[in-house]
Amino acid sequence: ILDHEDGTSTLIGKGKVVLYLCGKALNEGADLFDAFDENAHNDIYDAMFDYTTNYLKSDWQDIMLDTINSNILVKDRLEILPEYRHKGYGKKVRAILRSFFDGCYGVEVLHSFPLQLELFDNNKGWRAELQYDAMEKDAKKATRSLNRCYKNDGYKRYKRTQIFYRVPS
């Protein structure tokens, strides 16, 4: 929601974020895979966790070495209406979320995937408003552009995957 000086507000986009309480889940014997799977974050789970032990892989332990918090904040999706794109709102929303969840997580993770490449009908409901059909269709170009956006916002790429992360400062 974008608030205007005259007191009105405008919906400029929608998004989803998931906070995984990993320490609590492991202490209670919950299967983290199930939680990630329920939210369709299997790719993030596979990159971060050893499936046989349900514990973080050693390279993620190194990434999170300086944090005492084992929770993982996953930025799932951010959809901004066309007239508000390329104006810094995505970066601003990520900063607001980072501030809101400050102290609640040890690493922020996202899967870089251009939403216009999803296999959905773009001519119905909310997706029609987003005008995904007018966006870049070449997967390599769209992904490179999105990856640049995340790198410019302080995220690091995990190895050669489409998983990006940011450790709170």
N, CA and C of each residue as an Amber inpcrd file, in Angstrom:
protein
   507
   0.8540000  -1.1760000   0.0000000   0.0000000   0.0000000   0.0000000
   0.9040000   1.2440000   0.0000000   0.6250000   2.1470000  -0.8960000
   1.3520000   3.4130000  -0.9690000   0.4460000   4.4930000  -0.3820000
   0.9080000   5.1200000   0.6970000   0.1360000   6.1980000   1.3220000
   0.4940000   7.5300000   0.6750000  -0.5290000   8.3100000   0.3880000
  -0.3450000   9.6120000  -0.2470000  -0.4890000  10.7210000   0.8040000
   0.0440000  11.8920000   0.4720000  -0.0040000  13.0290000   1.3950000
  -1.4200000  13.4800000   1.7160000  -2.3580000  13.2410000   0.8010000
  -3.7380000  13.6690000   1.0390000  -4.5350000  12.6960000   1.9180000
  -3.8480000  11.6660000   2.4390000  -4.5010000  10.7090000   3.3220000
  -5.0700000   9.4860000   2.6240000  -5.0310000   9.4680000   1.3030000
  -5.5140000   8.3030000   0.5670000  -4.3810000   7.2910000   0.4190000
  -4.7350000   6.1040000  -0.0060000  -3.7190000   5.0770000  -0.2360000
  -4.0720000   4.2770000  -1.4830000  -3.0370000   3.6690000  -2.0680000
  -3.1840000   2.9180000  -3.3030000  -2.4840000   1.5750000  -3.1690000
  -3.1560000   0.5120000  -3.5840000  -2.5260000  -0.8050000  -3.6420000
  -1.5680000  -0.8060000  -4.8230000  -0.2840000  -1.0420000  -4.5510000
   0.6890000  -1.0700000  -5.6410000   1.2540000  -2.4670000  -5.8670000
   0.9280000  -3.3950000  -4.9770000   1.4380000  -4.7420000  -5.1600000
   1.0410000  -5.6590000  -4.0210000   1.4550000  -6.9010000  -4.1530000
   1.2050000  -7.9160000  -3.1390000   2.4550000  -8.7690000  -3.0010000
   2.5720000  -9.4300000  -1.8590000   3.7280000 -10.2820000  -1.6660000
   3.4950000 -11.3000000  -0.5820000   4.4990000 -12.1310000  -0.3860000
   4.4260000 -13.1760000   0.6320000   5.8250000 -13.4100000   1.1820000
   5.8780000 -13.5600000   2.4960000   7.1290000 -13.8830000   3.1680000
   6.8210000 -14.9840000   4.1780000   7.7860000 -15.8730000   4.3970000
   7.6040000 -16.9660000   5.3570000   8.7840000 -16.9570000   6.3210000
   8.4840000 -16.9940000   7.6220000   9.5230000 -17.0930000   8.6440000
   9.5170000 -18.5230000   9.1720000  10.5920000 -19.2490000   8.9130000
  10.7330000 -20.6230000   9.3940000  11.4300000 -20.6110000  10.7490000
  10.7470000 -21.1140000  11.7530000  11.2870000 -21.1860000  13.1120000
  12.0420000 -22.5080000  13.2450000  13.2270000 -22.5500000  12.6690000
  13.9760000 -23.7980000  12.5350000  14.3880000 -24.3970000  13.8710000
  14.9220000 -23.5840000  14.7640000  15.3450000 -24.0960000  16.0650000
  14.1810000 -24.7080000  16.8170000  13.0870000 -24.0060000  16.8520000
  11.8830000 -24.5020000  17.5320000  11.3960000 -25.7980000  16.8930000
  11.3740000 -25.8310000  15.5700000  10.9130000 -27.0220000  14.8610000
  11.7750000 -28.2280000  15.2000000  13.0930000 -28.0450000  15.1620000
  13.9890000 -29.1560000  15.4670000  13.8660000 -29.5900000  16.9180000
  13.7200000 -28.6290000  17.8370000  13.5590000 -28.9690000  19.2650000
  12.2840000 -29.7560000  19.5160000  11.2590000 -29.4920000  18.7130000
   9.9780000 -30.1760000  18.8970000   9.8550000 -31.4190000  18.0230000
  10.9170000 -31.7580000  17.3150000  10.9060000 -32.9610000  16.4900000
  10.1460000 -32.8320000  15.1840000   9.8480000 -31.6200000  14.7760000
   9.1310000 -31.3990000  13.5090000  10.0920000 -31.6200000  12.3420000
   9.5570000 -32.0150000  11.2370000  10.3430000 -32.2280000  10.0310000
  10.3620000 -30.9310000   9.2250000  11.5210000 -30.3050000   9.1410000
  11.6310000 -29.0450000   8.4030000  11.2830000 -29.2210000   6.9320000
  11.5820000 -30.3840000   6.3860000  11.2490000 -30.6170000   4.9830000
   9.7610000 -30.4100000   4.7510000   8.9390000 -30.9170000   5.6550000
   7.4880000 -30.7750000   5.5040000   7.0690000 -29.3070000   5.4650000
   7.6820000 -28.5000000   6.3180000   7.3400000 -27.0720000   6.3620000
   7.7300000 -26.3810000   5.0540000   8.9350000 -26.6490000   4.5810000
   9.3890000 -26.0360000   3.3300000   8.5600000 -26.5530000   2.1610000
   8.2370000 -27.8400000   2.1790000   7.4480000 -28.4500000   1.1150000
   6.0440000 -27.8480000   1.0700000   5.4580000 -27.6210000   2.2300000
   4.1070000 -27.0530000   2.3040000   4.0290000 -25.6810000   1.6480000
   5.1260000 -24.9500000   1.6720000   5.1780000 -23.6060000   1.0840000
   5.8420000 -23.5890000  -0.2910000   6.0460000 -24.7740000  -0.8600000
   6.6930000 -24.9110000  -2.1800000   8.0910000 -24.2910000  -2.2030000
   8.8140000 -24.4620000  -1.1050000  10.1950000 -23.9740000  -1.0080000
  11.1840000 -25.1360000  -0.9990000  10.8630000 -26.1890000  -1.7320000
  11.7170000 -27.3760000  -1.7800000  13.1140000 -27.0400000  -2.2750000
  13.2050000 -26.1490000  -3.2610000  14.4990000 -25.7710000  -3.8060000
  15.3710000 -25.1000000  -2.7540000  14.7810000 -24.3090000  -1.9060000
  15.5320000 -23.6430000  -0.8330000  15.9540000 -24.6720000   0.2090000
  15.0360000 -25.5560000   0.5730000  15.3790000 -26.6320000   1.5270000
  16.5400000 -27.4640000   0.9760000  16.4430000 -27.8760000  -0.2820000
  17.4850000 -28.7130000  -0.8840000  18.8420000 -28.0180000  -0.8850000
  18.8560000 -26.7180000  -1.1060000  20.1140000 -25.9730000  -1.1240000
  20.6990000 -25.8260000   0.2770000  19.8280000 -25.7100000   1.2860000
  20.2950000 -25.3770000   2.6300000  20.4790000 -26.5650000   3.5730000
  19.6830000 -27.6070000   3.4000000  19.6440000 -28.6720000   4.3980000
  20.0860000 -30.0200000   3.8540000  20.6410000 -30.8210000   4.7540000
  20.9480000 -32.2150000   4.4640000  19.6690000 -32.9890000   4.7460000
  19.1200000 -33.5940000   3.7190000  17.8250000 -34.2680000   3.8380000
  17.8530000 -35.4110000   4.8600000  18.9760000 -36.0980000   4.9860000
  19.0360000 -37.2440000   5.8980000  19.0850000 -36.8350000   7.3600000
  19.7000000 -35.6740000   7.6470000  19.8270000 -35.2470000   9.0520000
  18.8650000 -34.1220000   9.4260000  18.3250000 -33.4260000   8.4200000
  17.4440000 -32.2720000   8.6420000  18.1930000 -31.0790000   9.2410000
  19.5250000 -31.0880000   9.1670000  20.3430000 -29.9900000   9.6680000
  20.9300000 -29.2010000   8.5100000  21.2960000 -27.9570000   8.8080000
  21.9230000 -27.1080000   7.8010000  23.1880000 -27.7470000   7.2600000
  23.4010000 -27.5960000   5.9610000  24.6540000 -28.0440000   5.3620000
  25.7830000 -27.1800000   5.9070000  27.0010000 -27.7090000   5.8670000
  28.1350000 -27.0240000   6.4970000  28.3880000 -25.6380000   5.9040000
  28.2110000 -25.4610000   4.5950000  28.4660000 -24.1360000   4.0240000
  27.4350000 -23.1160000   4.5090000  26.1970000 -23.5500000   4.7890000
  25.2030000 -22.6310000   5.3510000  25.5100000 -22.3680000   6.8260000
  26.0520000 -23.3360000   7.5110000  26.4810000 -23.1000000   8.8890000
  27.5600000 -22.0300000   8.9090000  28.4670000 -22.0710000   7.9260000
  29.5140000 -21.0520000   7.8280000  28.9180000 -19.6800000   7.5160000
  27.9270000 -19.6410000   6.6200000  27.2750000 -18.3780000   6.2630000
  26.6210000 -17.7600000   7.4930000  26.0170000 -18.6070000   8.3310000
  25.2710000 -18.1260000   9.5040000  26.1150000 -18.1580000  10.7760000
  27.4150000 -18.2840000  10.6270000  28.3240000 -18.4190000  11.7590000
  28.2100000 -17.2920000  12.7760000  28.0510000 -16.0780000  12.3100000
  28.0430000 -14.9210000  13.2050000  26.6720000 -14.5880000  13.7710000
  25.6780000 -15.4220000  13.5190000  24.3510000 -15.1710000  14.0470000
  23.9850000 -16.2610000  15.0480000  23.2550000 -15.8820000  16.0670000
  22.8190000 -16.8800000  17.0450000  21.4060000 -17.3630000  16.7400000
  20.8170000 -16.8140000  15.6990000  19.4340000 -17.1170000  15.3680000
  19.3870000 -18.1300000  14.2180000  18.6970000 -19.2260000  14.4090000
  18.6300000 -20.2640000  13.3780000  17.3980000 -20.1430000  12.4850000
  16.5800000 -19.1250000  12.6960000  15.3800000 -18.9540000  11.8800000
  15.7510000 -18.4480000  10.4890000  14.9060000 -18.8010000   9.5280000
  15.1550000 -18.4370000   8.1370000  13.9580000 -17.6440000   7.6150000
  14.2350000 -16.4520000   7.1060000  13.2110000 -15.5990000   6.5210000
  13.2650000 -15.7820000   5.0070000  12.1880000 -16.3130000   4.4350000
  12.1470000 -16.5420000   2.9910000  11.2300000 -15.5090000   2.3520000
  11.8100000 -14.7150000   1.4730000  11.0330000 -13.7640000   0.6820000
  10.4900000 -14.5660000  -0.4950000   9.2210000 -14.9140000  -0.4120000
   8.6300000 -15.8450000  -1.3670000   8.3070000 -15.1940000  -2.7040000
   7.6070000 -14.0790000  -2.6710000   7.2610000 -13.4060000  -3.9230000
   6.8970000 -11.9600000  -3.6460000   7.1240000 -11.1420000  -4.6450000
   6.7460000  -9.7370000  -4.5810000   6.2360000  -9.3520000  -5.9640000
   4.9720000  -8.9600000  -6.0200000   4.3310000  -8.6110000  -7.2880000
   3.9400000  -7.1390000  -7.2440000   4.5420000  -6.3620000  -8.1270000
   4.2860000  -4.9240000  -8.1520000   3.5880000  -4.5690000  -9.4660000
   2.5310000  -3.7730000  -9.3600000   1.7760000  -3.3610000 -10.5440000
   2.6710000  -2.5710000 -11.5080000   2.4190000  -2.6780000 -12.8010000
   3.2980000  -2.0950000 -13.8170000   3.6440000  -0.6220000 -13.6230000
   2.6770000   0.1880000 -13.2540000   2.9490000   1.6330000 -13.1430000
   3.8610000   1.9890000 -11.9630000   4.1540000   1.0140000 -11.0950000
   5.0090000   1.2700000  -9.9340000   6.3400000   0.5260000 -10.0120000
   6.5730000  -0.1920000 -11.0830000   7.8280000  -0.9210000 -11.2550000
   8.9580000   0.0420000 -11.6090000  10.1710000  -0.3790000 -11.2840000
  11.3920000   0.3650000 -11.6190000  11.4410000   1.7180000 -10.9130000
  10.8270000   1.7840000  -9.7280000  10.8420000   3.0260000  -8.9490000
  11.3990000   2.7950000  -7.5500000  11.9750000   1.6070000  -7.3280000
  12.5980000   1.3140000  -6.0350000  11.6640000   0.7480000  -4.9820000
  10.4170000   0.4830000  -5.3350000   9.4750000  -0.0210000  -4.3340000
   9.8150000  -1.4400000  -3.8680000  10.3120000  -2.2710000  -4.7590000
  10.7010000  -3.6230000  -4.3680000  11.7850000  -3.5960000  -3.3130000
  12.7870000  -2.7810000  -3.5410000  13.8840000  -2.6360000  -2.5850000
  13.3610000  -2.0720000  -1.2610000  12.4560000  -1.1140000  -1.3520000
  11.8800000  -0.4990000  -0.1530000  11.0670000  -1.5270000   0.6410000
  10.2760000  -2.3430000  -0.0480000   9.4800000  -3.3670000   0.6330000
  10.3970000  -4.3810000   1.3210000  11.4510000  -4.8100000   0.6320000
  12.3870000  -5.7560000   1.2490000  13.0200000  -5.1440000   2.4950000
  13.3300000  -3.8530000   2.4720000  13.9040000  -3.1810000   3.6430000
  12.8880000  -3.0980000   4.7820000  11.6280000  -2.8190000   4.4550000
  10.5770000  -2.7650000   5.4870000  10.4170000  -4.1300000   6.1390000
  10.3990000  -5.1770000   5.3340000  10.2730000  -6.5390000   5.8780000
  11.4730000  -6.8870000   6.7480000  12.6500000  -6.4990000   6.2960000
  13.8780000  -6.7450000   7.0640000  13.7780000  -6.0580000   8.4200000
  13.2920000  -4.8370000   8.4370000  13.1410000  -4.0880000   9.6810000
  12.0640000  -4.7130000  10.5670000  10.9390000  -5.0850000   9.9760000
   9.8260000  -5.6810000  10.7270000  10.2590000  -6.9660000  11.4290000
  11.0420000  -7.7950000  10.7360000  11.4680000  -9.0850000  11.2850000
  12.8370000  -9.0190000  11.9570000  13.3670000  -7.8210000  12.1520000
  14.6880000  -7.6360000  12.7560000  14.8100000  -8.4230000  14.0600000
  15.8570000  -9.2110000  14.1590000  16.1100000 -10.0030000  15.3610000
  15.3920000 -11.3370000  15.3810000  14.5530000 -11.5930000  14.3890000
  13.7490000 -12.8280000  14.3540000  14.3510000 -13.9050000  13.4640000
  15.4090000 -13.5950000  12.7320000  15.9760000 -14.5700000  11.7940000
  17.4890000 -14.4090000  11.7060000  18.1270000 -15.4930000  11.2480000
  19.5770000 -15.4930000  11.1010000  20.0370000 -15.3310000   9.6680000
  19.1430000 -15.6080000   8.7210000  19.4620000 -15.4160000   7.3090000
  18.1600000 -15.1970000   6.5430000  18.2660000 -14.3510000   5.5520000
  17.1520000 -14.0450000   4.6560000  17.4760000 -14.7210000   3.3210000
  16.5290000 -15.4620000   2.7880000  16.7800000 -16.2520000   1.5800000
  15.6530000 -16.0190000   0.5790000  16.0020000 -16.0730000  -0.6900000
  14.9840000 -16.0130000  -1.7360000  15.4480000 -16.8180000  -2.9330000
  14.4880000 -17.2510000  -3.7190000  14.7580000 -17.9490000  -4.9700000
  14.4770000 -16.9640000  -6.0880000  15.4940000 -16.6450000  -6.8510000
  15.3450000 -15.7000000  -7.9520000  14.6310000 -16.3910000  -9.1060000
  13.4000000 -15.9400000  -9.3530000  12.6190000 -16.4920000 -10.4590000
  11.6720000 -15.4150000 -10.9720000  11.8110000 -15.0310000 -12.2360000
  10.9100000 -14.0270000 -12.7990000   9.4720000 -14.5620000 -12.8440000
   8.5730000 -13.9050000 -12.1550000   7.2010000 -14.3950000 -12.0240000
   6.4490000 -14.4410000 -13.3500000   6.8720000 -13.6460000 -14.3160000
   6.1960000 -13.6740000 -15.6120000   6.4370000 -14.9980000 -16.3390000
   7.3920000 -15.8080000 -15.8610000   7.6940000 -17.0880000 -16.4940000
   6.8980000 -18.2440000 -15.8880000   6.1060000 -17.9620000 -14.8570000
   5.2630000 -19.0050000 -14.2750000   4.2350000 -19.4570000 -15.3100000
   3.8320000 -20.7030000 -15.2030000   2.8750000 -21.2620000 -16.1550000
   1.4480000 -21.0960000 -15.6390000   0.9670000 -19.8800000 -15.7000000
  -0.3900000 -19.5590000 -15.2780000  -1.0610000 -18.7490000 -16.3750000
  -2.3510000 -18.6720000 -16.3180000  -3.1070000 -17.8320000 -17.2430000
  -2.9390000 -16.3750000 -16.7970000  -2.2740000 -15.6000000 -17.6080000
  -1.9980000 -14.2050000 -17.2570000  -3.1430000 -13.2570000 -17.6040000
  -4.2530000 -13.7910000 -18.0450000  -5.3650000 -12.9410000 -18.4760000
  -6.5340000 -12.9470000 -17.5150000  -6.3220000 -13.4300000 -16.3010000
  -7.4110000 -13.5030000 -15.3260000  -6.9910000 -12.8660000 -14.0060000
  -7.9270000 -12.1490000 -13.4000000  -7.7550000 -11.6220000 -12.0480000
  -6.5120000 -10.7750000 -11.8470000  -5.8760000 -10.9920000 -10.7250000
  -4.6970000 -10.2210000 -10.3190000  -3.5800000 -10.3170000 -11.3450000
  -3.3580000 -11.5080000 -11.8980000  -2.2810000 -11.6770000 -12.8800000
  -2.5170000 -10.8100000 -14.1250000  -3.7550000 -10.5910000 -14.4930000
  -4.0510000  -9.7150000 -15.6410000  -3.6240000  -8.2870000 -15.3220000
  -3.8690000  -7.8510000 -14.0900000  -3.4700000  -6.4940000 -13.6800000
  -1.9570000  -6.3210000 -13.7120000  -1.2200000  -7.3960000 -13.4520000
   0.2400000  -7.3230000 -13.4170000   0.8630000  -7.2180000 -14.8120000
   0.0940000  -7.5340000 -15.8270000   0.5400000  -7.4350000 -17.2220000
   1.8480000  -8.1850000 -17.4790000   1.9120000  -9.4140000 -16.9820000
   3.1110000 -10.2290000 -17.1730000   3.4060000 -10.5080000 -18.6430000
   2.3590000 -10.5520000 -19.4800000   2.5750000 -10.8360000 -20.9040000
   3.3990000  -9.7510000 -21.5950000   3.4330000  -8.5540000 -21.0380000
   4.2010000  -7.4650000 -21.6270000   5.6640000  -7.4690000 -21.1650000
   5.9910000  -8.3590000 -20.2280000   7.3510000  -8.3900000 -19.6770000
   8.2540000  -9.3220000 -20.4900000   9.5240000  -9.2640000 -20.2240000
  10.5370000 -10.0670000 -20.9150000  10.1890000 -11.5480000 -20.8600000
  10.1790000 -12.2010000 -22.0080000   9.8640000 -13.6330000 -22.0880000
  11.1110000 -14.5180000 -22.1200000  12.2350000 -13.9420000 -22.5180000
  13.4800000 -14.7050000 -22.5730000  13.9380000 -14.9900000 -21.1470000
  13.9430000 -16.2570000 -20.7670000  14.2390000 -16.6520000 -19.3790000
  15.6230000 -16.1910000 -18.9300000  16.6150000 -16.3080000 -19.7900000
  17.9760000 -15.9040000 -19.4100000  18.0550000 -14.4060000 -19.1450000
  17.4730000 -13.6080000 -20.0410000  17.5040000 -12.1490000 -19.8720000
  16.7310000 -11.7250000 -18.6230000  15.5350000 -12.2950000 -18.4390000
  14.7050000 -11.9190000 -17.2940000  15.3830000 -12.3120000 -15.9840000
  15.9910000 -13.4770000 -15.9510000  16.6660000 -13.9510000 -14.7410000
  17.8990000 -13.1160000 -14.4460000  18.6800000 -12.7990000 -15.4670000
  19.8710000 -11.9540000 -15.2640000  19.4780000 -10.6010000 -14.6910000
  18.4190000 -10.0210000 -15.2190000  17.9510000  -8.7210000 -14.7420000
  17.5240000  -8.7940000 -13.2750000  16.7690000  -9.8190000 -12.9270000
  16.3150000  -9.9910000 -11.5490000  17.5020000 -10.2400000 -10.6160000
  18.4590000 -11.0440000 -11.0500000  19.6470000 -11.3180000 -10.2310000
  20.4390000 -10.0420000  -9.9680000  20.5610000  -9.1850000 -10.9710000
  21.2470000  -7.8890000 -10.7840000  20.5320000  -7.0660000  -9.7210000
  19.2160000  -7.0830000  -9.7670000  18.4010000  -6.3520000  -8.7940000
  18.7300000  -6.8230000  -7.3750000  18.7690000  -8.1370000  -7.1750000
  19.0520000  -8.6760000  -5.8470000  20.4870000  -8.3770000  -5.4050000
  21.4300000  -8.4970000  -6.3100000  22.8270000  -8.1930000  -5.9610000
  22.9710000  -6.7260000  -5.5770000  22.2780000  -5.8340000  -6.3050000
  22.3230000  -4.4050000  -5.9850000  21.6660000  -4.1010000  -4.6440000
  20.8370000  -5.0070000  -4.1630000  20.1630000  -4.8320000  -2.8770000
  20.9230000  -5.5320000  -1.7450000  22.1300000  -6.0080000  -2.0190000
  22.9740000  -6.5710000  -0.9720000  22.8890000  -8.0740000  -0.7850000
  22.1840000  -8.7760000  -1.6590000  22.1020000 -10.2340000  -1.5720000
  23.3240000 -10.8630000  -2.2300000  23.6920000 -12.0340000  -1.7350000
  24.7700000 -12.8060000  -2.3400000  24.1660000 -14.0560000  -2.9590000
  24.7390000 -14.4600000  -4.0580000  24.2650000 -15.6660000  -4.7460000
  24.9110000 -16.8810000  -4.1020000  24.0900000 -17.8910000  -3.8520000
  24.6040000 -19.1320000  -3.2820000  25.1140000 -20.0220000  -4.4070000
  26.4350000 -20.1600000  -4.4210000  27.1220000 -20.9360000  -5.4510000
  26.6080000 -20.5150000  -6.8240000  26.2550000 -21.4280000  -7.6830000
  25.7760000 -21.0850000  -9.0250000  24.2900000 -21.3900000  -9.1520000
  23.5660000 -21.2860000  -8.0360000  22.1260000 -21.5470000  -8.0110000
  21.3560000 -20.2480000  -8.2030000  20.0590000 -20.3470000  -8.1690000
  19.2090000 -19.1440000  -8.1900000  18.7550000 -18.7890000  -6.7770000
  19.4610000 -19.3150000  -5.7810000  19.1790000 -19.0000000  -4.3820000
  20.0890000 -17.8350000  -3.9860000  19.4720000 -16.8050000  -3.3960000
  20.2140000 -15.6450000  -2.9140000  19.9670000 -15.5150000  -1.4200000
  20.9510000 -14.9600000  -0.7170000  20.8200000 -14.8200000   0.7280000
  21.4090000 -13.5000000   1.1900000  20.9960000 -13.1350000   2.3790000
  21.4880000 -11.9170000   3.0060000  21.4650000 -12.1580000   4.5170000
  22.5950000 -11.9570000   5.1450000  22.7010000 -12.1070000   6.5900000
  22.4750000 -10.7540000   7.2220000  21.6400000 -10.6860000   8.2660000
  21.4000000  -9.3830000   8.8990000  22.6880000  -8.7630000   9.4070000
  22.7680000  -7.4470000   9.2710000  23.9930000  -6.7600000   9.7470000
  23.7930000  -6.1820000  11.1240000
